[in-house]
PDB file of C-alpha atoms in Angstrom:
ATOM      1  CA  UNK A   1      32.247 -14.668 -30.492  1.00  0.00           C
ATOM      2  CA  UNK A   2      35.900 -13.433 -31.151  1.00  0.00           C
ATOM      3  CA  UNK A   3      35.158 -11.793 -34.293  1.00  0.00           C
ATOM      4  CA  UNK A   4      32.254 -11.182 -34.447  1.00  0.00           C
ATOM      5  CA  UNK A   5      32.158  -8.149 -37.377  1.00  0.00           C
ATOM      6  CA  UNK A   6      34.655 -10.297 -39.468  1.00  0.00           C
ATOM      7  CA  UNK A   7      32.043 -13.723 -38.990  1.00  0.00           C
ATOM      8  CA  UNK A   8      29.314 -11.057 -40.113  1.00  0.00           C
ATOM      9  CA  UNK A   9      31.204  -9.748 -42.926  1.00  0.00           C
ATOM     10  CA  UNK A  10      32.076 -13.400 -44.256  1.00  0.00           C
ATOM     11  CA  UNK A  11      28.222 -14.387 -43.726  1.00  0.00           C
ATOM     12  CA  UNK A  12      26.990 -11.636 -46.036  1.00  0.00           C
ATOM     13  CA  UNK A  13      29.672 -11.701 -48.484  1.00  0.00           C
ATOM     14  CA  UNK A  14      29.005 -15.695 -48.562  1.00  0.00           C
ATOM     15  CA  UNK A  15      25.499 -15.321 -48.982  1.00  0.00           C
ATOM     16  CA  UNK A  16      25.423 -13.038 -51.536  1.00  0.00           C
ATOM     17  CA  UNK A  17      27.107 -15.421 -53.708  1.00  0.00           C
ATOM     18  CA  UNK A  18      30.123 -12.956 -53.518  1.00  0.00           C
ATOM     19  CA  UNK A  19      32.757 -16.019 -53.522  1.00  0.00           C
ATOM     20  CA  UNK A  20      31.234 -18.443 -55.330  1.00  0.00           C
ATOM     21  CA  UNK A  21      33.537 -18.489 -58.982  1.00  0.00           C
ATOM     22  CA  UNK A  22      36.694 -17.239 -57.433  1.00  0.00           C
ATOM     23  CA  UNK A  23      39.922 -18.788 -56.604  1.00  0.00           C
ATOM     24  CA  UNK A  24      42.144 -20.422 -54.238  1.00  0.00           C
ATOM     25  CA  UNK A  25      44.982 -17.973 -55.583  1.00  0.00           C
ATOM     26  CA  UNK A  26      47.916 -18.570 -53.447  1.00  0.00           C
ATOM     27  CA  UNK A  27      48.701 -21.894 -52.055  1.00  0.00           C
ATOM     28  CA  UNK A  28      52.254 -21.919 -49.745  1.00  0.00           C
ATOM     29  CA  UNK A  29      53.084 -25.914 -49.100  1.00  0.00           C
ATOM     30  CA  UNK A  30      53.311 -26.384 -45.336  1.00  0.00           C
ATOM     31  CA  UNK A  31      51.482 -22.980 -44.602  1.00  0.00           C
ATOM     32  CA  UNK A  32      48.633 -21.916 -46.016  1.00  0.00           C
ATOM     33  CA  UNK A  33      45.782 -21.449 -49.248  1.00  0.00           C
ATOM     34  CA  UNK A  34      44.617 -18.346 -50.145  1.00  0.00           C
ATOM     35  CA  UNK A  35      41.010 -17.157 -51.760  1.00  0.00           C
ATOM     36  CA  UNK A  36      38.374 -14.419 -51.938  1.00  0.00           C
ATOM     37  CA  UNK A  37      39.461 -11.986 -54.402  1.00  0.00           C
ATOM     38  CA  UNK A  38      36.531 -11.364 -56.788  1.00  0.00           C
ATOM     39  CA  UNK A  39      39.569 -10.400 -59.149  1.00  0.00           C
ATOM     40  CA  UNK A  40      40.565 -14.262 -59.622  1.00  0.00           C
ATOM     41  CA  UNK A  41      37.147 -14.354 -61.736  1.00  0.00           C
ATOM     42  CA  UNK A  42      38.928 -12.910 -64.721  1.00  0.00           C
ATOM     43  CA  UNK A  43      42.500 -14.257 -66.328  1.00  0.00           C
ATOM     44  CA  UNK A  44      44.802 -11.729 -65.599  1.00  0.00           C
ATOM     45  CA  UNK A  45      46.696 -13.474 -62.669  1.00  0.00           C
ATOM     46  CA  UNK A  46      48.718 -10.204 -62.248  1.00  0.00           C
ATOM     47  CA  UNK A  47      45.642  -8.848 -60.261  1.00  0.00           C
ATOM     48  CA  UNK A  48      45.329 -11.772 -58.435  1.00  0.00           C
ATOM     49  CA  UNK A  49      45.343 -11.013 -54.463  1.00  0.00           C
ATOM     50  CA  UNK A  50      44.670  -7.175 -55.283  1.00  0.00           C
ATOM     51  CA  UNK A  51      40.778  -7.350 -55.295  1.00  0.00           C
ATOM     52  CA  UNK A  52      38.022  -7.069 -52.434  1.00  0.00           C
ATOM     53  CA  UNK A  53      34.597  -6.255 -51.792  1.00  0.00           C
ATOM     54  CA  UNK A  54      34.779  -2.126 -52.388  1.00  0.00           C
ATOM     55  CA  UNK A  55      35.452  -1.743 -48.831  1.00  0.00           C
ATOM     56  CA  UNK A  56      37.581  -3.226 -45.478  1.00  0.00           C
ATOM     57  CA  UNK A  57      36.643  -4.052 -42.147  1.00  0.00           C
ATOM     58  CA  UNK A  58      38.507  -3.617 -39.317  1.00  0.00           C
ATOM     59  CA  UNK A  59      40.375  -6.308 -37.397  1.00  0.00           C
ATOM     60  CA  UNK A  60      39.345  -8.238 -34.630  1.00  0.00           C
ATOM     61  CA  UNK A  61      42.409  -9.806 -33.266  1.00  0.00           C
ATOM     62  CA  UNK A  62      41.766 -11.905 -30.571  1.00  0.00           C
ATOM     63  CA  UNK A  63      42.942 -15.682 -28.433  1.00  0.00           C
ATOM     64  CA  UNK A  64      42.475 -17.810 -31.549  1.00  0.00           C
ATOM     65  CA  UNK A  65      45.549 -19.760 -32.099  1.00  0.00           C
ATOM     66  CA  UNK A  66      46.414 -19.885 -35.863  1.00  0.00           C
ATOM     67  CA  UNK A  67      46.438 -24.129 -35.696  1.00  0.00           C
ATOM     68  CA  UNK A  68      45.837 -26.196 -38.456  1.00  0.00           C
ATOM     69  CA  UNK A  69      42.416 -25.627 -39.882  1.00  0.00           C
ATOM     70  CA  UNK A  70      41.938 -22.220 -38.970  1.00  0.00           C
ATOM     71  CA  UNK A  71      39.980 -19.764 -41.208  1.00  0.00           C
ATOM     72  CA  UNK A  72      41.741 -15.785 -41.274  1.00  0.00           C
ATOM     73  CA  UNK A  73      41.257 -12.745 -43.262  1.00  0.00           C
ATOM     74  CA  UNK A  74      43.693 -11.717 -45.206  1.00  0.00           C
ATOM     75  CA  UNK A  75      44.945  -8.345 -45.252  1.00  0.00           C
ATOM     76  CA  UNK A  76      47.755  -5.922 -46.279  1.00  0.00           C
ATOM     77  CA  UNK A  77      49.932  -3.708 -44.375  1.00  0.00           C
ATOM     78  CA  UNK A  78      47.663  -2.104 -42.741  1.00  0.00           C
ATOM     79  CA  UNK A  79      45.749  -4.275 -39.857  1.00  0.00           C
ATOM     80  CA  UNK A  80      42.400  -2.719 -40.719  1.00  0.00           C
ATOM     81  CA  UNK A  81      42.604  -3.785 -44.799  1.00  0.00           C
ATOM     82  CA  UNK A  82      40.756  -6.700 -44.180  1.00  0.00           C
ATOM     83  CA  UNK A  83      37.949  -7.205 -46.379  1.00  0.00           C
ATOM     84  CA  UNK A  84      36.670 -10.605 -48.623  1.00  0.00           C
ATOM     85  CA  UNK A  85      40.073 -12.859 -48.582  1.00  0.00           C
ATOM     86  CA  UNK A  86      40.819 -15.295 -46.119  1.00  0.00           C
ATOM     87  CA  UNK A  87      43.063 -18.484 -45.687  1.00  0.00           C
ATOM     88  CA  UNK A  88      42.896 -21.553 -44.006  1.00  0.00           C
ATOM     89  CA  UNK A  89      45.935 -22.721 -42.325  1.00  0.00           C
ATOM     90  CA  UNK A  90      47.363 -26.125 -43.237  1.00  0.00           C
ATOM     91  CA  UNK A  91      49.687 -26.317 -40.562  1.00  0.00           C
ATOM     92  CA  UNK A  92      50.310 -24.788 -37.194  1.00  0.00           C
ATOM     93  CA  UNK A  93      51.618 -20.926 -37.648  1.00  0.00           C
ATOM     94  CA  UNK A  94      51.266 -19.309 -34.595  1.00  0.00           C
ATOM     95  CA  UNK A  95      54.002 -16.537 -35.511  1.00  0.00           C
ATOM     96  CA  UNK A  96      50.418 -15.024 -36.857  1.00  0.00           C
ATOM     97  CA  UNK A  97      48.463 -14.965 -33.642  1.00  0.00           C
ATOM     98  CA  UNK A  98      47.155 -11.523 -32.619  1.00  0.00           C
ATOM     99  CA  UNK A  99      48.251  -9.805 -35.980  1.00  0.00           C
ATOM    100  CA  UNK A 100      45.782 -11.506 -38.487  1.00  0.00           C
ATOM    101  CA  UNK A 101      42.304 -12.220 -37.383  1.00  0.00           C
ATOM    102  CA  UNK A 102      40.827 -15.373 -36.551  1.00  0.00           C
ATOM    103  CA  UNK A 103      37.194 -15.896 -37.277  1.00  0.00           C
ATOM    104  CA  UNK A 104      36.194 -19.901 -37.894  1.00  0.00           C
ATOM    105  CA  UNK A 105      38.111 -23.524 -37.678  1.00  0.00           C
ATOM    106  CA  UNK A 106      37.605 -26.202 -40.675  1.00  0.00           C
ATOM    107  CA  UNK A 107      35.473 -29.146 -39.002  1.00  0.00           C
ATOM    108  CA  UNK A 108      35.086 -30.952 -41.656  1.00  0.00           C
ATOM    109  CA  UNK A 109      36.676 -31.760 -44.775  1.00  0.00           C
ATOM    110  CA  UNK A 110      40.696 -30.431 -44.169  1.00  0.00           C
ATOM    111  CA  UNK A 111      41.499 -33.243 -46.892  1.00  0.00           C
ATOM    112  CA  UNK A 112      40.159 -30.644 -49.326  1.00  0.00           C
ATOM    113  CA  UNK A 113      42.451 -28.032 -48.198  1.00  0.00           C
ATOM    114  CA  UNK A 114      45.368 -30.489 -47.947  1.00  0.00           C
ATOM    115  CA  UNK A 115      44.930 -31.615 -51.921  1.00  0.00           C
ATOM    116  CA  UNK A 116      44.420 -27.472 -52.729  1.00  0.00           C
ATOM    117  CA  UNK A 117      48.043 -26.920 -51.241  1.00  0.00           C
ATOM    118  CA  UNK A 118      49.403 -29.863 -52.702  1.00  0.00           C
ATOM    119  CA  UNK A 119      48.862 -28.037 -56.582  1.00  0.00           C
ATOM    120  CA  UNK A 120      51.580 -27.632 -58.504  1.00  0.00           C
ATOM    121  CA  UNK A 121      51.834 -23.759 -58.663  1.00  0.00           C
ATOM    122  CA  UNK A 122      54.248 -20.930 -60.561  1.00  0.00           C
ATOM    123  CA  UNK A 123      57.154 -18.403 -58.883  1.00  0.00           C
ATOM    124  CA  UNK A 124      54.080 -16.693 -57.209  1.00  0.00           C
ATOM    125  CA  UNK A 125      52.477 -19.015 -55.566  1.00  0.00           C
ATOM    126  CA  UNK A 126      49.508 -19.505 -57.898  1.00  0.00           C
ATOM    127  CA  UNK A 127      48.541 -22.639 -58.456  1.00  0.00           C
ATOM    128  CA  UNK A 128      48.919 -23.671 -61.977  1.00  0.00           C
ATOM    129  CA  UNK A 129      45.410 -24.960 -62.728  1.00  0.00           C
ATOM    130  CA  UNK A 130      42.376 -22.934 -61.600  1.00  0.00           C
ATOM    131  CA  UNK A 131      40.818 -24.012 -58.335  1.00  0.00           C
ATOM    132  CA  UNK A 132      37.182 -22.289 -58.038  1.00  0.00           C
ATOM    133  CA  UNK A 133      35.076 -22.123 -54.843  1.00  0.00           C
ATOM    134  CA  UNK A 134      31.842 -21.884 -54.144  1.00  0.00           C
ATOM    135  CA  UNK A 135      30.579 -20.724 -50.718  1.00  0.00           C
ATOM    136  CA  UNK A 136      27.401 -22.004 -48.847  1.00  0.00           C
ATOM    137  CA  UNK A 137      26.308 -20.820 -45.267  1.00  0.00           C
ATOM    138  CA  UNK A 138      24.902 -23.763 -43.174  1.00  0.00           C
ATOM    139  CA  UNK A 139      23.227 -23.997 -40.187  1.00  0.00           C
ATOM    140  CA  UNK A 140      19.784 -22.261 -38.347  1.00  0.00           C
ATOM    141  CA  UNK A 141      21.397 -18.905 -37.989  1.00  0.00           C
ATOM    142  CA  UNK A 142      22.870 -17.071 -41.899  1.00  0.00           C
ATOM    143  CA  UNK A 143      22.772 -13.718 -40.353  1.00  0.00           C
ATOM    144  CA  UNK A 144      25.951 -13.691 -38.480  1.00  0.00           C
ATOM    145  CA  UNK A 145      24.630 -11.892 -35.572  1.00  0.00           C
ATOM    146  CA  UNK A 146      26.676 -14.105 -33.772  1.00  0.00           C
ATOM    147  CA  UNK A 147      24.440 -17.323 -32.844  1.00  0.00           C
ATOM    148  CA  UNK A 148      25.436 -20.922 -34.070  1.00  0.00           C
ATOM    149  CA  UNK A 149      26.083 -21.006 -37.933  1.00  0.00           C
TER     150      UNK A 149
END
């Protein structure tokens, strides 16, 4: 309900099969891991966290504290550069509430993320080793028109 453009956005994108084959591109110990950009397909890591979906969306900051296991886009300078990449918070930074938008919680399986940010990664915050994900929406309601997913 607090995002409800972003959840859309993320349901599409997801069910497209837009995600599935990139990477978790930027892990920061003690913060956060980083994925979406249909860039991290290829091998040229320079280009890594410099790809999206064609097109951005615009944000939806709202009362969703950035605590452990939350799920935000990922965006540039600009608030409204939003688009496909996202991060999930491994531990509490709310120094990011109300500038970086909010849009789902992990409720199951945070061990994952906690073994992503553990990777042993370069001067840049890539991790070393490629970590791939693939995407699957759940639940009664895949169009993200804002009902139970």
């Amino acid at each position: 309900e607090a995002a409800p453009n972003t959840v859309k956005n993320f349901i599409k994108l997801a069910s497209s099969g837009f995600y599935d084959g990139t990477l978790f591109h930027r892990i920061i110990p003690g913060f956060m891991i980083q994925g979406g950009d249909p860039k991290t397909r290829g091998d040229d890591r320079r280009m890594y966290g410099t790809g999206g979906p064609g097109y951005m969306i615009p944000a939806e900051f709202n009362d969703s504290p950035h605590v452990r296991g939350a799920v935000s886009m990922a965006r540039g300078q600009d608030p409204d550069s939003a688009g496909s990449q996202f991060f999930i918070v491994v531990a509490d930074s709310r120094y990011l509430d109300r500038q970086y938008t909010v849009f789902g919680k992990v409720v199951k399986g945070m061990e994952v993320a906690d073994k992503i940010v553990a990777q042993k990664r370069d001067r840049d915050d890539i991790p070393l080793e490629r970590i791939e994900m693939k995407v699957r929406v759940i639940g009664e309601n895949k169009t993200g028109d804002g009902d139970e997913n």
